Amino acid sequence: QEDIFKKIVSHCKEYGFVFPSSEIYDGLGAVYDYGQYGSELKNNIKRYWWDAMTLLHSNVVGIDSAIFMHPKIWKASGHVDAFNDPLIDNKDSKKRYRADVLIEDYLAKIDEKIDKEVAKAAKRFGETFDEAMFRQTNPRILQYAAKREEVHSRFATALNENDLEALRQLILDCEIVCPISGTRNWTEVRQFNLMFATEMGSTADGAMKVYLRPETAQGIFVNFLNVQKTGRMKLPFGIAQIGKAFRNEIVARQFIFRMREFEQMEMQFFVRPGEELDWFEKWKRTRMSWHQALGFGAQKYRFHDHDKLAHYANAATDIEFEMPFGFKEVEGIHSRTDFDLKRHEEFSGKKMQYFDPELNRNYIPYVVETSIGLDRMFLSILSAAYTEETTDKGETRVVLKLPAPLAPVKLAVLPLVKKDGLDDKAREILTDLRFDFSCQYDEKDSIGRRYRRQDAIGTPYCITIDHQTMEDGTVTLRDRDSMSQERITIDSIRNIVGENVSM
Ligand code: ATP
């Protein structure tokens, strides 16, 4: 699986989906650029989300708020004081780590050991993995399981109580070593704020410290009344937004899964107090169906309900997707109570109340939030779509089985050869179709190699213009996934392809 992940990363680079940022200067950690196909795919994902939110729900509207916001907003939201990661340094390698991630990795290693032992036992006794796990009496496994239990419970307590010294003690007790120096020479654990700060205005006239937003949600909260009043919105209603967010992540790994500059698609849904948990359940179902509508199979997704809730939430769940490196969060759904609006009322001194004409009173609405990382969504789609197949001829075919509406190129127009007017005919067809869906013309190399190139970028359809086209006005239409070919008339291309690639 790790191997597949490496292949996906290099595929992204080789085919113009994702490049490391500032590559000719040796890159910039955890920052990436989207290439010619990547940006098309990303735009299509945005559209798929935006339409699902705003077109399918008449009571959800979109906004586009600025990245810079008044610094008091981040005080009110709690980010200045509490948006921290616990960090620890190794004194020998001078490398910095997230203390919680070191412990999580340690727990994952114990899990791996348990799995290995159970698999061994299952093989020995001819049982399934689950049977062997259930019946387990092997002392080594029991020992691992007890250790896991102990570390897990101390870890949860330390996090809950925000006890940095307890985190450090756990790292020492587990004898966790620095992957670089191999030593256990650790510093104390400190809190590190994840927000990027910069200055607005020139220093001479007193510059103001401002932050690059770490989430798009606050732009929605502070505009809640603007939208409600100008749009004459009635509760319940939602505000959606797509935009960049920035976090100075310390453990930046796994490609575009954890970036320092990334994009979010967030929706805050405002409801009457007391109705939030029903709406939370509704949005959970709606969001899961949205993911599953992509057709990768329901087994690729699962909910992870939170036991430990953030101080502002009264229910929270993640939608996790099976990435090549395991099930990981792509979307968070949170019932955020009236925390944010109340805090903004307090910090700004402005009323954040809604007048409910039915109840004939004012109150601060409750909020259910759906928050999805666009880049993580991109990675999940690529991971599910990336396929290696062996053809009849024994060759390996790499194909991105992207849902057709998301594919960067919908149709490739290919003249079989570059003579006898076939290339002119192909260009004529391209000119006719290029405003209906995204098309690409390619005349270089053998037809087989051109098909492979289109497979590699996930183009659902190719049409080939051959000598028969000049006689009877038909072309071959090749389907990416089945590789089957059929002859269709030039006139029918628009409808046949159009029907299958539209959102
Ligand atoms: P994690 O626990 O993985 O750090 P989070 O719980 O902090 O994520 P939220 O603050 O709930 O994430 O943000 C909502 C969504 O934004 C996440 O589900 C994820 O898809 C995305 N996201 C958060 N941080 C990053 C990041 N550094 N890079 C890419 N996407 C991110």
JSON list of N, CA and C in Angstrom, two decimals, residues 283-354:
[
{"chain": "A", "resi": 283, "resn": "TRP", "atom": "N", "xyz": [-27.24, 16.26, 8.35]},
{"chain": "A", "resi": 283, "resn": "TRP", "atom": "CA", "xyz": [-26.07, 16.61, 7.54]},
{"chain": "A", "resi": 283, "resn": "TRP", "atom": "C", "xyz": [-25.07, 15.47, 7.47]},
{"chain": "A", "resi": 284, "resn": "LYS", "atom": "N", "xyz": [-24.99, 14.68, 8.52]},
{"chain": "A", "resi": 284, "resn": "LYS", "atom": "CA", "xyz": [-24.13, 13.49, 8.47]},
{"chain": "A", "resi": 284, "resn": "LYS", "atom": "C", "xyz": [-24.54, 12.60, 7.30]},
{"chain": "A", "resi": 285, "resn": "ARG", "atom": "N", "xyz": [-25.84, 12.33, 7.22]},
{"chain": "A", "resi": 285, "resn": "ARG", "atom": "CA", "xyz": [-26.34, 11.46, 6.15]},
{"chain": "A", "resi": 285, "resn": "ARG", "atom": "C", "xyz": [-26.14, 12.09, 4.77]},
{"chain": "A", "resi": 286, "resn": "THR", "atom": "N", "xyz": [-26.48, 13.39, 4.69]},
{"chain": "A", "resi": 286, "resn": "THR", "atom": "CA", "xyz": [-26.37, 14.07, 3.39]},
{"chain": "A", "resi": 286, "resn": "THR", "atom": "C", "xyz": [-24.93, 14.09, 2.88]},
{"chain": "A", "resi": 287, "resn": "ARG", "atom": "N", "xyz": [-24.01, 14.37, 3.81]},
{"chain": "A", "resi": 287, "resn": "ARG", "atom": "CA", "xyz": [-22.62, 14.45, 3.38]},
{"chain": "A", "resi": 287, "resn": "ARG", "atom": "C", "xyz": [-22.07, 13.08, 2.99]},
{"chain": "A", "resi": 288, "resn": "MET", "atom": "N", "xyz": [-22.47, 12.05, 3.72]},
{"chain": "A", "resi": 288, "resn": "MET", "atom": "CA", "xyz": [-21.99, 10.71, 3.37]},
{"chain": "A", "resi": 288, "resn": "MET", "atom": "C", "xyz": [-22.52, 10.31, 1.99]},
{"chain": "A", "resi": 289, "resn": "SER", "atom": "N", "xyz": [-23.79, 10.64, 1.69]},
{"chain": "A", "resi": 289, "resn": "SER", "atom": "CA", "xyz": [-24.31, 10.27, 0.36]},
{"chain": "A", "resi": 289, "resn": "SER", "atom": "C", "xyz": [-23.57, 11.03, -0.73]},
{"chain": "A", "resi": 290, "resn": "TRP", "atom": "N", "xyz": [-23.21, 12.27, -0.44]},
{"chain": "A", "resi": 290, "resn": "TRP", "atom": "CA", "xyz": [-22.45, 13.06, -1.44]},
{"chain": "A", "resi": 290, "resn": "TRP", "atom": "C", "xyz": [-21.15, 12.34, -1.78]},
{"chain": "A", "resi": 291, "resn": "HIS", "atom": "N", "xyz": [-20.44, 11.89, -0.75]},
{"chain": "A", "resi": 291, "resn": "HIS", "atom": "CA", "xyz": [-19.18, 11.17, -0.99]},
{"chain": "A", "resi": 291, "resn": "HIS", "atom": "C", "xyz": [-19.44, 9.89, -1.78]},
{"chain": "A", "resi": 292, "resn": "GLN", "atom": "N", "xyz": [-20.45, 9.14, -1.33]},
{"chain": "A", "resi": 292, "resn": "GLN", "atom": "CA", "xyz": [-20.66, 7.83, -1.94]},
{"chain": "A", "resi": 292, "resn": "GLN", "atom": "C", "xyz": [-21.17, 7.93, -3.37]},
{"chain": "A", "resi": 293, "resn": "ALA", "atom": "N", "xyz": [-21.78, 9.07, -3.71]},
{"chain": "A", "resi": 293, "resn": "ALA", "atom": "CA", "xyz": [-22.28, 9.24, -5.08]},
{"chain": "A", "resi": 293, "resn": "ALA", "atom": "C", "xyz": [-21.15, 9.22, -6.11]},
{"chain": "A", "resi": 294, "resn": "LEU", "atom": "N", "xyz": [-19.92, 9.35, -5.66]},
{"chain": "A", "resi": 294, "resn": "LEU", "atom": "CA", "xyz": [-18.80, 9.29, -6.59]},
{"chain": "A", "resi": 294, "resn": "LEU", "atom": "C", "xyz": [-18.58, 7.88, -7.14]},
{"chain": "A", "resi": 295, "resn": "GLY", "atom": "N", "xyz": [-19.16, 6.89, -6.43]},
{"chain": "A", "resi": 295, "resn": "GLY", "atom": "CA", "xyz": [-19.13, 5.54, -6.99]},
{"chain": "A", "resi": 295, "resn": "GLY", "atom": "C", "xyz": [-17.89, 4.71, -6.68]},
{"chain": "A", "resi": 296, "resn": "PHE", "atom": "N", "xyz": [-17.12, 5.10, -5.68]},
{"chain": "A", "resi": 296, "resn": "PHE", "atom": "CA", "xyz": [-15.93, 4.30, -5.35]},
{"chain": "A", "resi": 296, "resn": "PHE", "atom": "C", "xyz": [-16.27, 3.12, -4.44]},
{"chain": "A", "resi": 297, "resn": "GLY", "atom": "N", "xyz": [-17.50, 3.06, -3.96]},
{"chain": "A", "resi": 297, "resn": "GLY", "atom": "CA", "xyz": [-17.90, 1.95, -3.09]},
{"chain": "A", "resi": 297, "resn": "GLY", "atom": "C", "xyz": [-18.00, 2.39, -1.64]},
{"chain": "A", "resi": 298, "resn": "ALA", "atom": "N", "xyz": [-19.11, 1.97, -1.00]},
{"chain": "A", "resi": 298, "resn": "ALA", "atom": "CA", "xyz": [-19.39, 2.42, 0.37]},
{"chain": "A", "resi": 298, "resn": "ALA", "atom": "C", "xyz": [-18.32, 1.95, 1.36]},
{"chain": "A", "resi": 299, "resn": "GLN", "atom": "N", "xyz": [-17.66, 0.84, 1.04]},
{"chain": "A", "resi": 299, "resn": "GLN", "atom": "CA", "xyz": [-16.67, 0.30, 1.99]},
{"chain": "A", "resi": 299, "resn": "GLN", "atom": "C", "xyz": [-15.45, 1.20, 2.15]},
{"chain": "A", "resi": 300, "resn": "LYS", "atom": "N", "xyz": [-15.32, 2.18, 1.26]},
{"chain": "A", "resi": 300, "resn": "LYS", "atom": "CA", "xyz": [-14.16, 3.09, 1.33]},
{"chain": "A", "resi": 300, "resn": "LYS", "atom": "C", "xyz": [-14.35, 4.19, 2.39]},
{"chain": "A", "resi": 301, "resn": "TYR", "atom": "N", "xyz": [-15.58, 4.30, 2.92]},
{"chain": "A", "resi": 301, "resn": "TYR", "atom": "CA", "xyz": [-15.87, 5.41, 3.85]},
{"chain": "A", "resi": 301, "resn": "TYR", "atom": "C", "xyz": [-16.33, 4.88, 5.19]},
{"chain": "A", "resi": 302, "resn": "ARG", "atom": "N", "xyz": [-16.08, 5.65, 6.22]},
{"chain": "A", "resi": 302, "resn": "ARG", "atom": "CA", "xyz": [-16.69, 5.32, 7.51]},
{"chain": "A", "resi": 302, "resn": "ARG", "atom": "C", "xyz": [-16.77, 6.59, 8.36]},
{"chain": "A", "resi": 303, "resn": "PHE", "atom": "N", "xyz": [-17.69, 6.55, 9.33]},
{"chain": "A", "resi": 303, "resn": "PHE", "atom": "CA", "xyz": [-17.76, 7.65, 10.28]},
{"chain": "A", "resi": 303, "resn": "PHE", "atom": "C", "xyz": [-16.82, 7.37, 11.44]},
{"chain": "A", "resi": 304, "resn": "HIS", "atom": "N", "xyz": [-16.24, 8.40, 11.97]},
{"chain": "A", "resi": 304, "resn": "HIS", "atom": "CA", "xyz": [-15.50, 8.27, 13.21]},
{"chain": "A", "resi": 304, "resn": "HIS", "atom": "C", "xyz": [-16.08, 9.29, 14.17]},
{"chain": "A", "resi": 305, "resn": "ASP", "atom": "N", "xyz": [-16.97, 8.82, 15.05]},
{"chain": "A", "resi": 305, "resn": "ASP", "atom": "CA", "xyz": [-17.60, 9.74, 16.00]},
{"chain": "A", "resi": 305, "resn": "ASP", "atom": "C", "xyz": [-16.59, 10.11, 17.08]},
{"chain": "A", "resi": 306, "resn": "HIS", "atom": "N", "xyz": [-16.58, 11.37, 17.50]},
{"chain": "A", "resi": 306, "resn": "HIS", "atom": "CA", "xyz": [-15.62, 11.80, 18.51]},
{"chain": "A", "resi": 306, "resn": "HIS", "atom": "C", "xyz": [-16.15, 11.53, 19.92]},
{"chain": "A", "resi": 307, "resn": "ASP", "atom": "N", "xyz": [-15.32, 10.92, 20.75]},
{"chain": "A", "resi": 307, "resn": "ASP", "atom": "CA", "xyz": [-15.70, 10.77, 22.16]},
{"chain": "A", "resi": 307, "resn": "ASP", "atom": "C", "xyz": [-15.33, 12.05, 22.88]},
{"chain": "A", "resi": 308, "resn": "LYS", "atom": "N", "xyz": [-14.13, 12.56, 22.51]},
{"chain": "A", "resi": 308, "resn": "LYS", "atom": "CA", "xyz": [-13.67, 13.76, 23.18]},
{"chain": "A", "resi": 308, "resn": "LYS", "atom": "C", "xyz": [-14.08, 14.95, 22.32]},
{"chain": "A", "resi": 309, "resn": "LEU", "atom": "N", "xyz": [-14.92, 15.83, 22.86]},
{"chain": "A", "resi": 309, "resn": "LEU", "atom": "CA", "xyz": [-15.43, 16.94, 22.07]},
{"chain": "A", "resi": 309, "resn": "LEU", "atom": "C", "xyz": [-14.66, 18.22, 22.37]},
{"chain": "A", "resi": 310, "resn": "ALA", "atom": "N", "xyz": [-14.49, 19.04, 21.34]},
{"chain": "A", "resi": 310, "resn": "ALA", "atom": "CA", "xyz": [-13.89, 20.35, 21.57]},
{"chain": "A", "resi": 310, "resn": "ALA", "atom": "C", "xyz": [-14.83, 21.14, 22.49]},
{"chain": "A", "resi": 311, "resn": "HIS", "atom": "N", "xyz": [-14.29, 22.14, 23.18]},
{"chain": "A", "resi": 311, "resn": "HIS", "atom": "CA", "xyz": [-15.09, 22.85, 24.18]},
{"chain": "A", "resi": 311, "resn": "HIS", "atom": "C", "xyz": [-16.35, 23.48, 23.61]},
{"chain": "A", "resi": 312, "resn": "TYR", "atom": "N", "xyz": [-16.35, 23.78, 22.29]},
{"chain": "A", "resi": 312, "resn": "TYR", "atom": "CA", "xyz": [-17.50, 24.47, 21.71]},
{"chain": "A", "resi": 312, "resn": "TYR", "atom": "C", "xyz": [-18.52, 23.51, 21.08]},
{"chain": "A", "resi": 313, "resn": "ALA", "atom": "N", "xyz": [-18.24, 22.20, 21.07]},
{"chain": "A", "resi": 313, "resn": "ALA", "atom": "CA", "xyz": [-19.09, 21.28, 20.31]},
{"chain": "A", "resi": 313, "resn": "ALA", "atom": "C", "xyz": [-19.95, 20.42, 21.22]},
{"chain": "A", "resi": 314, "resn": "ASN", "atom": "N", "xyz": [-21.16, 20.06, 20.76]},
{"chain": "A", "resi": 314, "resn": "ASN", "atom": "CA", "xyz": [-21.93, 19.08, 21.51]},
{"chain": "A", "resi": 314, "resn": "ASN", "atom": "C", "xyz": [-22.17, 17.80, 20.72]},
{"chain": "A", "resi": 315, "resn": "ALA", "atom": "N", "xyz": [-21.57, 17.70, 19.54]},
{"chain": "A", "resi": 315, "resn": "ALA", "atom": "CA", "xyz": [-21.51, 16.45, 18.78]},
{"chain": "A", "resi": 315, "resn": "ALA", "atom": "C", "xyz": [-20.51, 16.66, 17.65]},
{"chain": "A", "resi": 316, "resn": "ALA", "atom": "N", "xyz": [-19.77, 15.62, 17.30]},
{"chain": "A", "resi": 316, "resn": "ALA", "atom": "CA", "xyz": [-18.79, 15.75, 16.23]},
{"chain": "A", "resi": 316, "resn": "ALA", "atom": "C", "xyz": [-18.48, 14.39, 15.64]},
{"chain": "A", "resi": 317, "resn": "THR", "atom": "N", "xyz": [-18.30, 14.38, 14.33]},
{"chain": "A", "resi": 317, "resn": "THR", "atom": "CA", "xyz": [-17.90, 13.14, 13.67]},
{"chain": "A", "resi": 317, "resn": "THR", "atom": "C", "xyz": [-16.98, 13.49, 12.50]},
{"chain": "A", "resi": 318, "resn": "ASP", "atom": "N", "xyz": [-16.18, 12.52, 12.09]},
{"chain": "A", "resi": 318, "resn": "ASP", "atom": "CA", "xyz": [-15.38, 12.70, 10.88]},
{"chain": "A", "resi": 318, "resn": "ASP", "atom": "C", "xyz": [-15.87, 11.71, 9.85]},
{"chain": "A", "resi": 319, "resn": "ILE", "atom": "N", "xyz": [-15.82, 12.10, 8.60]},
{"chain": "A", "resi": 319, "resn": "ILE", "atom": "CA", "xyz": [-15.98, 11.12, 7.53]},
{"chain": "A", "resi": 319, "resn": "ILE", "atom": "C", "xyz": [-14.57, 10.74, 7.13]},
{"chain": "A", "resi": 320, "resn": "GLU", "atom": "N", "xyz": [-14.27, 9.45, 7.28]},
{"chain": "A", "resi": 320, "resn": "GLU", "atom": "CA", "xyz": [-12.93, 8.98, 6.94]},
{"chain": "A", "resi": 320, "resn": "GLU", "atom": "C", "xyz": [-12.96, 8.21, 5.62]},
{"chain": "A", "resi": 321, "resn": "PHE", "atom": "N", "xyz": [-11.86, 8.32, 4.90]},
{"chain": "A", "resi": 321, "resn": "PHE", "atom": "CA", "xyz": [-11.74, 7.64, 3.62]},
{"chain": "A", "resi": 321, "resn": "PHE", "atom": "C", "xyz": [-10.53, 6.71, 3.68]},
{"chain": "A", "resi": 322, "resn": "GLU", "atom": "N", "xyz": [-10.64, 5.58, 3.01]},
{"chain": "A", "resi": 322, "resn": "GLU", "atom": "CA", "xyz": [-9.51, 4.65, 3.05]},
{"chain": "A", "resi": 322, "resn": "GLU", "atom": "C", "xyz": [-8.43, 5.07, 2.06]},
{"chain": "A", "resi": 323, "resn": "MET", "atom": "N", "xyz": [-7.45, 5.78, 2.58]},
{"chain": "A", "resi": 323, "resn": "MET", "atom": "CA", "xyz": [-6.30, 6.22, 1.78]},
{"chain": "A", "resi": 323, "resn": "MET", "atom": "C", "xyz": [-5.32, 5.04, 1.71]},
{"chain": "A", "resi": 324, "resn": "PRO", "atom": "N", "xyz": [-4.30, 5.13, 0.84]},
{"chain": "A", "resi": 324, "resn": "PRO", "atom": "CA", "xyz": [-3.32, 4.04, 0.81]},
{"chain": "A", "resi": 324, "resn": "PRO", "atom": "C", "xyz": [-2.62, 3.85, 2.16]},
{"chain": "A", "resi": 325, "resn": "PHE", "atom": "N", "xyz": [-2.66, 4.87, 3.03]},
{"chain": "A", "resi": 325, "resn": "PHE", "atom": "CA", "xyz": [-2.02, 4.74, 4.34]},
{"chain": "A", "resi": 325, "resn": "PHE", "atom": "C", "xyz": [-3.06, 4.60, 5.45]},
{"chain": "A", "resi": 326, "resn": "GLY", "atom": "N", "xyz": [-4.22, 4.05, 5.12]},
{"chain": "A", "resi": 326, "resn": "GLY", "atom": "CA", "xyz": [-5.23, 3.78, 6.14]},
{"chain": "A", "resi": 326, "resn": "GLY", "atom": "C", "xyz": [-6.41, 4.72, 6.07]},
{"chain": "A", "resi": 327, "resn": "PHE", "atom": "N", "xyz": [-7.42, 4.47, 6.92]},
{"chain": "A", "resi": 327, "resn": "PHE", "atom": "CA", "xyz": [-8.59, 5.34, 6.98]},
{"chain": "A", "resi": 327, "resn": "PHE", "atom": "C", "xyz": [-8.20, 6.67, 7.59]},
{"chain": "A", "resi": 328, "resn": "LYS", "atom": "N", "xyz": [-8.49, 7.78, 6.90]},
{"chain": "A", "resi": 328, "resn": "LYS", "atom": "CA", "xyz": [-8.10, 9.11, 7.39]},
{"chain": "A", "resi": 328, "resn": "LYS", "atom": "C", "xyz": [-9.25, 10.10, 7.19]},
{"chain": "A", "resi": 329, "resn": "GLU", "atom": "N", "xyz": [-9.26, 11.09, 8.07]},
{"chain": "A", "resi": 329, "resn": "GLU", "atom": "CA", "xyz": [-10.30, 12.13, 8.00]},
{"chain": "A", "resi": 329, "resn": "GLU", "atom": "C", "xyz": [-10.21, 12.94, 6.71]},
{"chain": "A", "resi": 330, "resn": "VAL", "atom": "N", "xyz": [-11.34, 13.05, 6.00]},
{"chain": "A", "resi": 330, "resn": "VAL", "atom": "CA", "xyz": [-11.41, 14.02, 4.90]},
{"chain": "A", "resi": 330, "resn": "VAL", "atom": "C", "xyz": [-12.38, 15.15, 5.24]},
{"chain": "A", "resi": 331, "resn": "GLU", "atom": "N", "xyz": [-13.38, 14.85, 6.07]},
{"chain": "A", "resi": 331, "resn": "GLU", "atom": "CA", "xyz": [-14.38, 15.86, 6.38]},
{"chain": "A", "resi": 331, "resn": "GLU", "atom": "C", "xyz": [-14.76, 15.78, 7.84]},
{"chain": "A", "resi": 332, "resn": "GLY", "atom": "N", "xyz": [-14.99, 16.95, 8.44]},
{"chain": "A", "resi": 332, "resn": "GLY", "atom": "CA", "xyz": [-15.47, 16.99, 9.82]},
{"chain": "A", "resi": 332, "resn": "GLY", "atom": "C", "xyz": [-16.88, 17.57, 9.84]},
{"chain": "A", "resi": 333, "resn": "ILE", "atom": "N", "xyz": [-17.75, 16.97, 10.64]},
{"chain": "A", "resi": 333, "resn": "ILE", "atom": "CA", "xyz": [-19.10, 17.52, 10.81]},
{"chain": "A", "resi": 333, "resn": "ILE", "atom": "C", "xyz": [-19.26, 17.79, 12.30]},
{"chain": "A", "resi": 334, "resn": "HIS", "atom": "N", "xyz": [-19.52, 19.05, 12.63]},
{"chain": "A", "resi": 334, "resn": "HIS", "atom": "CA", "xyz": [-19.51, 19.44, 14.04]},
{"chain": "A", "resi": 334, "resn": "HIS", "atom": "C", "xyz": [-20.76, 20.22, 14.39]},
{"chain": "A", "resi": 335, "resn": "SER", "atom": "N", "xyz": [-21.32, 19.91, 15.54]},
{"chain": "A", "resi": 335, "resn": "SER", "atom": "CA", "xyz": [-22.40, 20.73, 16.06]},
{"chain": "A", "resi": 335, "resn": "SER", "atom": "C", "xyz": [-21.72, 21.72, 17.00]},
{"chain": "A", "resi": 336, "resn": "ARG", "atom": "N", "xyz": [-21.61, 22.97, 16.56]},
{"chain": "A", "resi": 336, "resn": "ARG", "atom": "CA", "xyz": [-20.74, 23.96, 17.25]},
{"chain": "A", "resi": 336, "resn": "ARG", "atom": "C", "xyz": [-21.50, 24.83, 18.24]},
{"chain": "A", "resi": 337, "resn": "THR", "atom": "N", "xyz": [-22.73, 24.48, 18.53]},
{"chain": "A", "resi": 337, "resn": "THR", "atom": "CA", "xyz": [-23.59, 25.24, 19.44]},
{"chain": "A", "resi": 337, "resn": "THR", "atom": "C", "xyz": [-23.64, 26.73, 19.02]},
{"chain": "A", "resi": 338, "resn": "ASP", "atom": "N", "xyz": [-23.79, 27.63, 19.99]},
{"chain": "A", "resi": 338, "resn": "ASP", "atom": "CA", "xyz": [-23.80, 29.06, 19.65]},
{"chain": "A", "resi": 338, "resn": "ASP", "atom": "C", "xyz": [-22.46, 29.69, 20.01]},
{"chain": "A", "resi": 339, "resn": "PHE", "atom": "N", "xyz": [-21.45, 28.82, 20.22]},
{"chain": "A", "resi": 339, "resn": "PHE", "atom": "CA", "xyz": [-20.16, 29.29, 20.71]},
{"chain": "A", "resi": 339, "resn": "PHE", "atom": "C", "xyz": [-19.61, 30.46, 19.90]},
{"chain": "A", "resi": 340, "resn": "ASP", "atom": "N", "xyz": [-19.47, 30.28, 18.58]},
{"chain": "A", "resi": 340, "resn": "ASP", "atom": "CA", "xyz": [-18.76, 31.29, 17.78]},
{"chain": "A", "resi": 340, "resn": "ASP", "atom": "C", "xyz": [-19.53, 32.62, 17.74]},
{"chain": "A", "resi": 341, "resn": "LEU", "atom": "N", "xyz": [-20.84, 32.54, 17.44]},
{"chain": "A", "resi": 341, "resn": "LEU", "atom": "CA", "xyz": [-21.61, 33.78, 17.33]},
{"chain": "A", "resi": 341, "resn": "LEU", "atom": "C", "xyz": [-21.64, 34.52, 18.67]},
{"chain": "A", "resi": 342, "resn": "LYS", "atom": "N", "xyz": [-21.75, 33.76, 19.74]},
{"chain": "A", "resi": 342, "resn": "LYS", "atom": "CA", "xyz": [-21.78, 34.37, 21.07]},
{"chain": "A", "resi": 342, "resn": "LYS", "atom": "C", "xyz": [-20.47, 35.09, 21.37]},
{"chain": "A", "resi": 343, "resn": "ARG", "atom": "N", "xyz": [-19.37, 34.42, 21.04]},
{"chain": "A", "resi": 343, "resn": "ARG", "atom": "CA", "xyz": [-18.06, 35.03, 21.28]},
{"chain": "A", "resi": 343, "resn": "ARG", "atom": "C", "xyz": [-17.88, 36.30, 20.43]},
{"chain": "A", "resi": 344, "resn": "HIS", "atom": "N", "xyz": [-18.37, 36.26, 19.18]},
{"chain": "A", "resi": 344, "resn": "HIS", "atom": "CA", "xyz": [-18.24, 37.45, 18.34]},
{"chain": "A", "resi": 344, "resn": "HIS", "atom": "C", "xyz": [-19.11, 38.59, 18.87]},
{"chain": "A", "resi": 345, "resn": "GLU", "atom": "N", "xyz": [-20.23, 38.23, 19.43]},
{"chain": "A", "resi": 345, "resn": "GLU", "atom": "CA", "xyz": [-21.08, 39.26, 20.04]},
{"chain": "A", "resi": 345, "resn": "GLU", "atom": "C", "xyz": [-20.31, 39.91, 21.21]},
{"chain": "A", "resi": 346, "resn": "GLU", "atom": "N", "xyz": [-19.70, 39.05, 21.99]},
{"chain": "A", "resi": 346, "resn": "GLU", "atom": "CA", "xyz": [-18.95, 39.53, 23.16]},
{"chain": "A", "resi": 346, "resn": "GLU", "atom": "C", "xyz": [-17.74, 40.38, 22.75]},
{"chain": "A", "resi": 347, "resn": "PHE", "atom": "N", "xyz": [-16.96, 39.92, 21.77]},
{"chain": "A", "resi": 347, "resn": "PHE", "atom": "CA", "xyz": [-15.72, 40.62, 21.41]},
{"chain": "A", "resi": 347, "resn": "PHE", "atom": "C", "xyz": [-15.95, 41.85, 20.56]},
{"chain": "A", "resi": 348, "resn": "SER", "atom": "N", "xyz": [-17.02, 41.84, 19.73]},
{"chain": "A", "resi": 348, "resn": "SER", "atom": "CA", "xyz": [-17.24, 42.99, 18.84]},
{"chain": "A", "resi": 348, "resn": "SER", "atom": "C", "xyz": [-18.18, 44.01, 19.48]},
{"chain": "A", "resi": 349, "resn": "GLY", "atom": "N", "xyz": [-18.94, 43.55, 20.45]},
{"chain": "A", "resi": 349, "resn": "GLY", "atom": "CA", "xyz": [-19.93, 44.45, 21.05]},
{"chain": "A", "resi": 349, "resn": "GLY", "atom": "C", "xyz": [-21.16, 44.64, 20.16]},
{"chain": "A", "resi": 350, "resn": "LYS", "atom": "N", "xyz": [-21.23, 43.87, 19.06]},
{"chain": "A", "resi": 350, "resn": "LYS", "atom": "CA", "xyz": [-22.39, 43.97, 18.15]},
{"chain": "A", "resi": 350, "resn": "LYS", "atom": "C", "xyz": [-23.31, 42.77, 18.38]},
{"chain": "A", "resi": 351, "resn": "LYS", "atom": "N", "xyz": [-24.61, 43.01, 18.31]},
{"chain": "A", "resi": 351, "resn": "LYS", "atom": "CA", "xyz": [-25.58, 41.92, 18.47]},
{"chain": "A", "resi": 351, "resn": "LYS", "atom": "C", "xyz": [-25.45, 40.91, 17.33]},
{"chain": "A", "resi": 352, "resn": "MET", "atom": "N", "xyz": [-25.44, 39.63, 17.64]},
{"chain": "A", "resi": 352, "resn": "MET", "atom": "CA", "xyz": [-25.39, 38.60, 16.61]},
{"chain": "A", "resi": 352, "resn": "MET", "atom": "C", "xyz": [-26.68, 37.77, 16.66]},
{"chain": "A", "resi": 353, "resn": "GLN", "atom": "N", "xyz": [-27.80, 38.47, 16.95]},
{"chain": "A", "resi": 353, "resn": "GLN", "atom": "CA", "xyz": [-29.05, 37.76, 17.19]},
{"chain": "A", "resi": 353, "resn": "GLN", "atom": "C", "xyz": [-29.92, 37.72, 15.93]},
{"chain": "A", "resi": 354, "resn": "TYR", "atom": "N", "xyz": [-30.73, 36.71, 15.88]},
{"chain": "A", "resi": 354, "resn": "TYR", "atom": "CA", "xyz": [-31.68, 36.52, 14.79]},
{"chain": "A", "resi": 354, "resn": "TYR", "atom": "C", "xyz": [-33.08, 36.72, 15.34]}
]
